């Protein structure tokens, strides 16, 4: 009995019609290939630890007889596929990859497609790589946090050459990155998508065209202050991370989960002080006068030294600041801003306590006048430092190598005092020090005397105009950080002069600190009634 011919139509007849139709349309499907590739080496060799490529296959509707697909290790957290399209320019190929997670770990997937053809030679070549079934920068693999999860995705490449270039090897490379993630939680703010937490990559990676991507989060339009902590360690802005235009970029690999907390908004302190000069023309004495606050003047001047520090000058500048507050941010001490200083290897705000501490010897344990080993230094950087509030005091301090060079002459010029002071630094970074003779001298605006006259000669030429227009003059004898010869040290006199005494003498003193570059001014106007607030 003969079979009905209508029932003898087979699947390969349909395939034949399809390929003939495609050829008629000029696509050029000459062969269907399904190449299963085996992966050699250890299971984790091709990706980050805990990742295995469990299946790779390759499909194409073009003549691929001369082409190869080679999955290989690129470096630790990247593997890549070299994909070549041979003589048939009108073709496409799909690389299908199944990834399996072997460990209880979340990963972030990133992909990058790189065309390594010569754009000049292939000027008419239109390369259209497209990703299918996966979203770049999406968290994949074990969303539940368990091992055994897997995901399959396809990457399709299409090469459409209008001029039908033949006998060419058009190739591209695709790389996949699987980076372990950490969780970022937000407190008092959200990320740009409005989420209160998210997973981000824990480390940076570099693509094949040498573009480096660092761990980062997007806070959208938020421009206030932030604090980043894992509960034990608080990261330092401009050292451990940067925050600009809403983007937080981490400088190092993250090994723990972190919380980003909104803090009081404000402006970097050094930026705000320097900003007073914006649009202001200095007078004949080099003094910039910004908009004043109640009862004070915003008067600043550069000191003209090799470091060209910007200092508050005059009798009543607006340089009051709250420091060492209690845990609620209240009951603060009043300090004064000496200026924006560039003399310790960075740009920091230097502040001085407005009131004097009780009288003490510079050093009564021996006769040395080396600041590294004197009693007053030990007291300041142990007992006194430990007494400061952690949040509103010691946490804001930048430890530096303090300038502590000596001078044996009380008649030296003020520029010489500055040079000699900066001829030596402390052996170790210290949090707290004292002001110097140069700090005293350069704080004057000169009044009726040209400021250059006050600060270019010796202290003996420091007349009443220089003295009366100097805010830092305490009106009582107080120690400086500068040593002299024969077991002596300099102190500032009640008459705004400098002289020396033995290190076992007893005078009052005013602690000084440098503030971290990340410290912001979050409120206040610098007046004595409304001091600047720090955060």
XYZ file of C-alpha atoms in Angstrom:
535
model
C 0.000 0.000 0.000
C 1.456 3.296 -1.015
C 1.872 6.053 1.474
C 0.146 9.363 0.909
C 2.739 11.751 -0.520
C 1.256 14.612 1.461
C 2.442 12.876 4.633
C 6.039 12.411 3.396
C 7.004 16.074 3.862
C 9.973 16.035 6.222
C 11.583 18.731 8.442
C 14.639 18.948 6.166
C 12.361 19.993 3.300
C 11.321 22.967 5.392
C 14.953 23.684 6.179
C 15.812 23.542 2.465
C 13.046 25.990 1.604
C 14.171 28.303 4.422
C 17.808 28.427 3.331
C 16.861 28.863 -0.365
C 14.563 31.704 0.647
C 17.300 33.317 2.681
C 19.753 33.028 -0.224
C 17.186 34.654 -2.489
C 16.968 37.570 -0.060
C 20.759 37.975 -0.151
C 21.433 36.989 3.442
C 23.695 34.158 2.390
C 22.778 31.307 4.720
C 24.942 28.528 3.335
C 25.234 26.227 6.307
C 23.783 25.679 9.742
C 26.430 24.713 12.284
C 26.063 23.770 15.896
C 29.519 23.421 17.413
C 29.751 22.162 20.990
C 33.032 23.170 22.564
C 34.642 21.419 25.466
C 36.396 23.397 28.179
C 39.748 22.134 29.356
C 41.434 22.855 32.656
C 40.001 23.218 36.130
C 36.390 24.122 36.609
C 37.149 27.587 37.969
C 39.981 28.459 35.575
C 37.793 30.472 33.237
C 36.195 32.789 35.730
C 36.147 34.056 39.264
C 36.386 31.371 41.933
C 33.059 29.649 42.278
C 32.021 30.157 38.635
C 32.003 27.429 36.012
C 31.056 27.506 32.349
C 28.993 24.364 32.155
C 27.966 24.594 28.513
C 29.050 26.607 25.501
C 27.665 26.299 22.022
C 27.860 28.303 18.880
C 25.261 28.767 16.122
C 25.535 30.456 12.749
C 23.726 30.702 9.455
C 26.742 31.499 7.297
C 29.753 29.771 5.837
C 31.923 29.307 8.922
C 34.226 26.642 7.562
C 37.338 28.749 8.179
C 36.280 30.190 11.527
C 36.976 29.233 15.091
C 35.585 30.055 18.482
C 38.134 29.870 21.266
C 37.042 30.292 24.881
C 40.103 31.064 26.944
C 41.307 32.607 30.149
C 41.985 36.347 29.859
C 42.923 37.043 33.464
C 41.575 36.230 36.909
C 38.071 37.659 36.704
C 37.645 37.754 32.931
C 37.314 35.178 30.233
C 36.793 35.948 26.583
C 35.705 34.614 23.247
C 37.629 35.390 20.080
C 34.970 35.305 17.395
C 35.938 35.471 13.738
C 33.586 35.842 10.798
C 35.211 34.656 7.620
C 34.720 35.450 3.963
C 30.950 35.807 4.071
C 30.228 39.335 5.297
C 26.450 38.917 5.435
C 26.193 36.715 8.481
C 25.429 36.493 12.124
C 26.487 34.237 14.929
C 25.238 33.560 18.424
C 27.363 32.483 21.341
C 25.300 30.798 24.055
C 26.858 30.412 27.486
C 25.521 28.691 30.563
C 27.080 29.796 33.820
C 26.746 27.868 37.051
C 27.544 29.111 40.542
C 29.391 26.649 42.752
C 29.450 28.706 45.940
C 27.029 30.575 48.159
C 27.903 33.956 46.679
C 26.202 36.675 44.666
C 27.959 37.942 41.553
C 27.537 40.891 39.245
C 27.769 40.284 35.524
C 29.375 42.780 33.167
C 29.954 42.368 29.465
C 32.041 44.205 26.957
C 32.205 43.765 23.182
C 35.350 44.974 21.486
C 35.821 45.278 17.729
C 39.481 44.815 16.910
C 39.145 45.502 13.189
C 40.759 48.470 11.488
C 38.059 51.177 11.212
C 39.853 52.838 8.306
C 40.204 49.683 6.261
C 36.648 48.597 7.017
C 35.210 52.033 6.590
C 31.945 50.684 5.171
C 31.575 47.933 7.711
C 28.590 48.170 10.035
C 29.121 46.074 13.141
C 26.053 45.569 15.296
C 26.783 43.497 18.399
C 23.735 43.001 20.586
C 23.098 41.365 23.918
C 20.059 39.210 24.345
C 18.499 37.913 27.523
C 20.786 39.645 30.003
C 21.060 43.183 31.357
C 24.475 44.704 31.794
C 25.432 45.367 35.435
C 22.591 43.160 36.645
C 23.046 40.826 39.569
C 22.727 37.270 38.335
C 23.356 33.841 39.780
C 21.777 32.779 43.053
C 19.656 35.802 43.855
C 18.614 33.736 46.848
C 22.228 33.412 47.930
C 22.554 29.655 47.459
C 24.884 27.615 45.304
C 23.774 25.635 42.307
C 22.072 28.541 40.542
C 22.686 28.880 36.828
C 21.858 31.218 34.004
C 22.036 30.892 30.231
C 22.353 33.890 27.926
C 23.100 34.558 24.286
C 25.263 37.147 22.607
C 24.478 37.700 18.951
C 26.849 39.354 16.449
C 25.742 40.649 13.074
C 28.084 41.835 10.322
C 26.326 43.581 7.460
C 28.656 44.694 4.702
C 26.998 46.718 1.953
C 29.977 46.283 -0.364
C 30.163 42.520 0.119
C 33.818 42.525 1.177
C 35.233 39.052 0.671
C 38.274 37.125 1.829
C 38.558 39.145 5.014
C 38.719 38.087 8.611
C 36.352 40.301 10.552
C 36.694 39.614 14.218
C 35.537 40.881 17.565
C 36.086 39.919 21.137
C 33.593 39.691 23.946
C 34.519 39.478 27.597
C 32.447 38.555 30.611
C 33.200 39.684 34.148
C 31.839 38.023 37.245
C 32.638 40.055 40.336
C 31.656 39.067 43.893
C 29.357 41.665 45.363
C 28.989 43.524 48.643
C 25.795 45.085 49.906
C 25.510 48.862 50.252
C 22.760 50.044 52.583
C 21.561 53.651 52.680
C 20.556 55.568 55.783
C 18.819 58.917 55.412
C 19.075 58.758 51.610
C 18.591 56.355 48.691
C 20.438 55.578 45.515
C 19.413 57.159 42.211
C 16.829 54.396 41.656
C 15.191 55.109 44.996
C 16.422 51.888 46.615
C 17.472 51.686 50.250
C 20.097 49.040 49.497
C 21.826 47.439 46.535
C 24.548 44.989 45.613
C 27.622 46.373 43.865
C 30.820 44.850 42.570
C 33.473 44.560 45.250
C 36.511 45.266 43.089
C 37.629 47.062 39.963
C 38.266 45.464 36.595
C 39.830 46.538 33.304
C 38.327 45.808 29.899
C 40.196 44.754 26.811
C 40.545 48.339 25.628
C 42.098 49.297 29.001
C 39.038 51.028 30.411
C 38.961 50.582 34.188
C 35.736 50.425 36.153
C 35.885 50.933 39.926
C 33.198 49.981 42.446
C 30.741 52.867 42.609
C 27.197 53.873 43.527
C 24.964 56.608 42.165
C 23.208 58.835 44.703
C 21.385 60.798 42.003
C 20.870 64.461 42.842
C 21.959 64.100 46.481
C 24.783 66.559 47.202
C 24.878 66.626 51.012
C 27.489 65.128 53.264
C 27.954 61.378 53.621
C 29.638 58.980 55.994
C 30.572 55.444 54.890
C 31.132 52.783 57.556
C 30.981 49.022 58.064
C 30.244 49.500 61.747
C 33.908 49.291 62.689
C 35.799 51.408 60.183
C 34.735 54.725 58.671
C 36.123 55.361 55.201
C 37.978 58.616 54.528
C 36.798 60.833 51.675
C 39.417 61.541 48.978
C 41.470 58.609 50.317
C 39.126 55.618 50.394
C 36.495 57.108 48.103
C 35.510 60.208 46.150
C 32.078 61.809 46.017
C 31.399 64.021 43.021
C 28.263 64.840 41.011
C 26.258 62.277 42.952
C 28.696 59.416 42.230
C 30.554 57.664 45.037
C 33.605 55.880 43.615
C 35.578 53.561 45.874
C 39.365 53.637 45.601
C 40.023 50.110 46.829
C 38.430 46.672 46.729
C 35.624 46.276 49.260
C 35.809 43.286 51.567
C 32.732 43.998 53.661
C 29.218 45.431 53.456
C 28.947 49.188 54.088
C 26.293 51.709 55.067
C 26.247 55.168 53.493
C 24.674 57.641 55.891
C 23.532 61.144 55.013
C 25.269 63.783 57.133
C 24.827 67.502 57.301
C 25.328 69.150 53.938
C 28.116 71.641 53.607
C 31.208 72.766 51.729
C 34.741 71.472 52.152
C 36.216 73.859 54.721
C 39.305 74.815 52.727
C 37.125 75.422 49.665
C 34.763 77.704 51.581
C 37.571 79.789 53.069
C 39.298 80.171 49.698
C 35.903 80.967 48.172
C 35.789 84.208 50.178
C 38.349 85.534 47.691
C 36.128 84.859 44.670
C 35.416 88.084 42.812
C 37.383 90.131 45.372
C 40.338 92.326 44.405
C 43.058 92.652 47.057
C 43.982 96.113 48.320
C 47.452 97.664 48.184
C 48.486 95.534 51.198
C 47.410 92.305 49.497
C 44.381 91.924 51.768
C 41.156 90.413 50.454
C 37.974 91.625 52.145
C 34.910 89.464 51.620
C 31.348 90.011 52.768
C 31.482 90.608 56.540
C 29.367 88.936 59.203
C 28.033 90.596 62.338
C 30.890 92.062 64.368
C 33.736 90.742 62.216
C 35.485 91.142 58.867
C 36.275 88.473 56.293
C 39.855 89.640 55.767
C 42.486 87.263 54.455
C 45.929 87.557 52.865
C 48.579 85.243 51.469
C 51.751 85.222 53.567
C 54.181 85.366 50.627
C 56.243 82.414 51.894
C 57.342 79.523 49.709
C 54.155 77.712 50.815
C 52.017 80.830 50.202
C 49.550 79.988 52.970
C 46.236 81.871 53.018
C 45.732 83.384 56.491
C 43.047 85.292 58.328
C 44.380 88.764 59.197
C 43.229 91.823 61.106
C 41.855 92.580 64.540
C 38.475 90.840 64.242
C 38.303 88.417 61.300
C 35.337 86.061 60.864
C 37.331 82.935 61.724
C 35.510 81.530 64.754
C 34.701 77.830 64.629
C 33.025 75.284 66.907
C 35.245 72.357 67.863
C 35.226 69.534 70.402
C 31.464 69.551 70.983
C 29.642 66.969 73.097
C 27.932 63.894 71.636
C 24.851 65.914 70.711
C 26.889 68.497 68.802
C 26.348 71.108 71.521
C 28.478 72.632 74.297
C 31.333 73.222 71.878
C 34.668 74.930 72.444
C 35.479 78.015 70.378
C 38.577 77.849 68.203
C 39.883 80.197 65.505
C 41.003 79.433 61.943
C 44.638 80.437 61.343
C 44.263 79.769 57.630
C 44.478 77.353 54.720
C 47.950 75.922 55.148
C 50.158 74.194 52.597
C 53.182 73.617 54.838
C 52.811 69.950 55.884
C 52.530 68.125 52.557
C 48.809 68.781 52.034
C 46.220 71.547 52.056
C 44.577 71.671 55.480
C 42.747 74.145 57.666
C 44.844 74.991 60.742
C 42.912 76.074 63.824
C 43.947 77.322 67.278
C 42.041 77.220 70.547
C 40.632 80.648 71.397
C 41.323 80.311 75.105
C 44.584 79.445 76.804
C 45.282 76.309 78.791
C 46.751 76.421 82.281
C 50.441 77.211 82.606
C 52.832 74.314 82.072
C 56.506 73.743 81.441
C 57.719 73.103 77.928
C 59.696 70.201 79.336
C 60.514 69.477 82.958
C 61.528 65.830 82.609
C 64.969 66.800 81.273
C 66.649 69.749 79.601
C 66.039 68.719 75.979
C 64.320 71.195 73.698
C 63.675 68.712 70.881
C 59.886 68.845 70.424
C 59.862 65.134 69.591
C 60.797 64.357 73.189
C 59.393 67.137 75.370
C 56.750 66.787 78.036
C 54.300 69.324 76.590
C 54.214 67.408 73.296
C 53.524 64.171 75.176
C 50.757 65.814 77.184
C 49.065 67.268 74.117
C 49.145 64.036 72.116
C 48.070 61.704 74.893
C 46.133 63.142 77.821
C 44.727 66.143 75.967
C 44.014 64.264 72.714
C 42.223 61.500 74.611
C 40.012 64.084 76.307
C 38.574 65.308 73.003
C 35.179 64.157 71.820
C 35.606 61.422 69.233
C 33.002 62.632 66.735
C 33.357 66.404 67.064
C 37.016 66.526 68.031
C 39.679 63.900 67.394
C 37.868 62.414 64.350
C 38.289 65.741 62.536
C 42.039 66.048 63.134
C 44.649 65.368 60.461
C 47.849 64.002 61.999
C 50.886 65.613 60.345
C 54.615 65.957 60.759
C 54.737 69.327 62.511
C 57.321 71.932 61.523
C 59.539 72.367 64.582
C 62.868 73.776 63.388
C 64.763 76.096 65.757
C 66.264 79.577 65.739
C 68.841 80.953 68.157
C 68.208 84.647 67.426
C 65.298 86.691 68.756
C 66.201 89.471 66.308
C 65.799 87.431 63.119
C 63.378 88.700 60.495
C 59.900 87.195 60.352
C 60.585 85.452 56.991
C 63.674 83.907 58.629
C 61.574 82.673 61.531
C 59.265 80.955 59.030
C 62.174 79.408 57.096
C 63.897 78.174 60.267
C 60.653 76.742 61.644
C 60.237 74.728 58.433
C 63.817 73.441 58.447
C 62.837 70.346 60.488
C 59.713 68.287 61.168
C 58.637 65.920 63.896
C 59.765 62.336 63.483
C 56.219 61.006 63.762
C 52.841 62.293 62.648
C 51.208 64.099 65.543
C 47.645 65.291 66.040
C 48.236 68.355 68.201
C 50.906 71.040 68.354
C 51.321 74.728 69.141
C 51.367 77.882 67.053
C 54.649 79.402 65.956
C 56.209 82.892 65.930
C 55.395 83.064 62.211
C 51.717 82.287 62.907
C 51.675 85.266 65.259
C 53.460 87.654 62.908
C 51.517 86.909 59.723
C 48.109 87.408 61.429
C 48.351 91.201 61.222
C 46.654 93.387 58.637
C 48.976 96.299 59.486
C 46.290 98.860 60.148
C 47.878 102.278 59.537
C 51.188 100.587 58.731
C 51.749 98.764 55.468
C 51.377 95.047 56.115
C 54.579 94.344 54.215
C 56.426 96.556 56.706
C 55.036 94.556 59.633
C 55.962 91.140 58.218
C 59.234 91.771 56.386
C 61.456 92.929 59.254
C 62.219 91.756 62.787
C 59.666 91.693 65.599
C 61.326 94.858 66.904
C 59.745 96.685 63.944
C 56.320 95.288 64.847
C 54.789 98.619 65.899
C 51.455 99.346 67.580
C 49.553 99.303 64.280
C 50.898 95.820 63.596
C 50.056 94.678 67.149
C 46.589 96.214 67.406
C 45.490 94.692 64.113
C 46.588 91.154 64.967
C 43.818 88.800 66.110
C 46.108 85.963 67.264
C 47.901 88.079 69.893
C 46.705 86.640 73.230
C 47.932 89.537 75.364
C 49.729 87.126 77.739
C 52.914 85.104 77.554
C 52.311 81.736 75.857
C 54.515 78.974 74.492
C 55.292 78.430 70.793
C 56.378 75.181 69.154
C 59.767 76.598 68.138
C 62.941 75.807 70.066
C 66.024 77.927 70.617
C 69.595 77.151 71.707
C 70.878 76.143 75.144
C 67.797 74.178 76.218
C 65.499 77.079 75.555
C 62.258 77.574 73.591
C 60.414 80.554 72.142
C 57.292 82.032 73.666
C 55.056 84.882 72.503
C 54.956 87.800 74.902
C 52.011 89.851 76.091
C 53.335 92.696 73.920
C 53.119 90.590 70.742
C 56.841 89.942 70.570
C 58.870 86.736 70.818
C 61.649 85.817 73.181
C 63.068 82.671 74.772
C 62.992 80.950 78.150
C 64.394 77.722 79.561
C 62.285 74.669 78.818
C 61.523 74.280 82.527
C 59.816 77.680 82.643
C 56.047 77.727 82.978
C 53.709 79.558 80.577
C 50.209 79.108 79.237
C 49.686 77.641 75.760
C 47.077 77.355 72.985
C 46.694 73.949 71.295
C 46.621 73.908 67.481
C 45.423 71.211 65.078
C 45.169 70.659 61.334
C 41.744 69.510 60.120
C 41.284 66.677 57.646
C 40.863 67.724 54.024
C 37.396 66.137 54.022
C 36.048 68.272 56.887
C 33.160 70.501 55.805
C 31.717 73.746 57.073
C 28.074 72.867 57.625
C 26.767 76.067 59.198
C 27.562 79.381 60.856
C 29.125 82.542 59.426
C 32.446 82.645 61.280
C 31.411 85.384 63.708
C 31.931 85.004 67.447
C 28.156 84.809 67.920
C 27.625 82.239 65.145
C 30.877 80.305 64.705
C 31.372 77.985 61.774
C 30.119 74.444 62.393
C 32.161 71.470 61.203
C 31.085 68.098 59.894
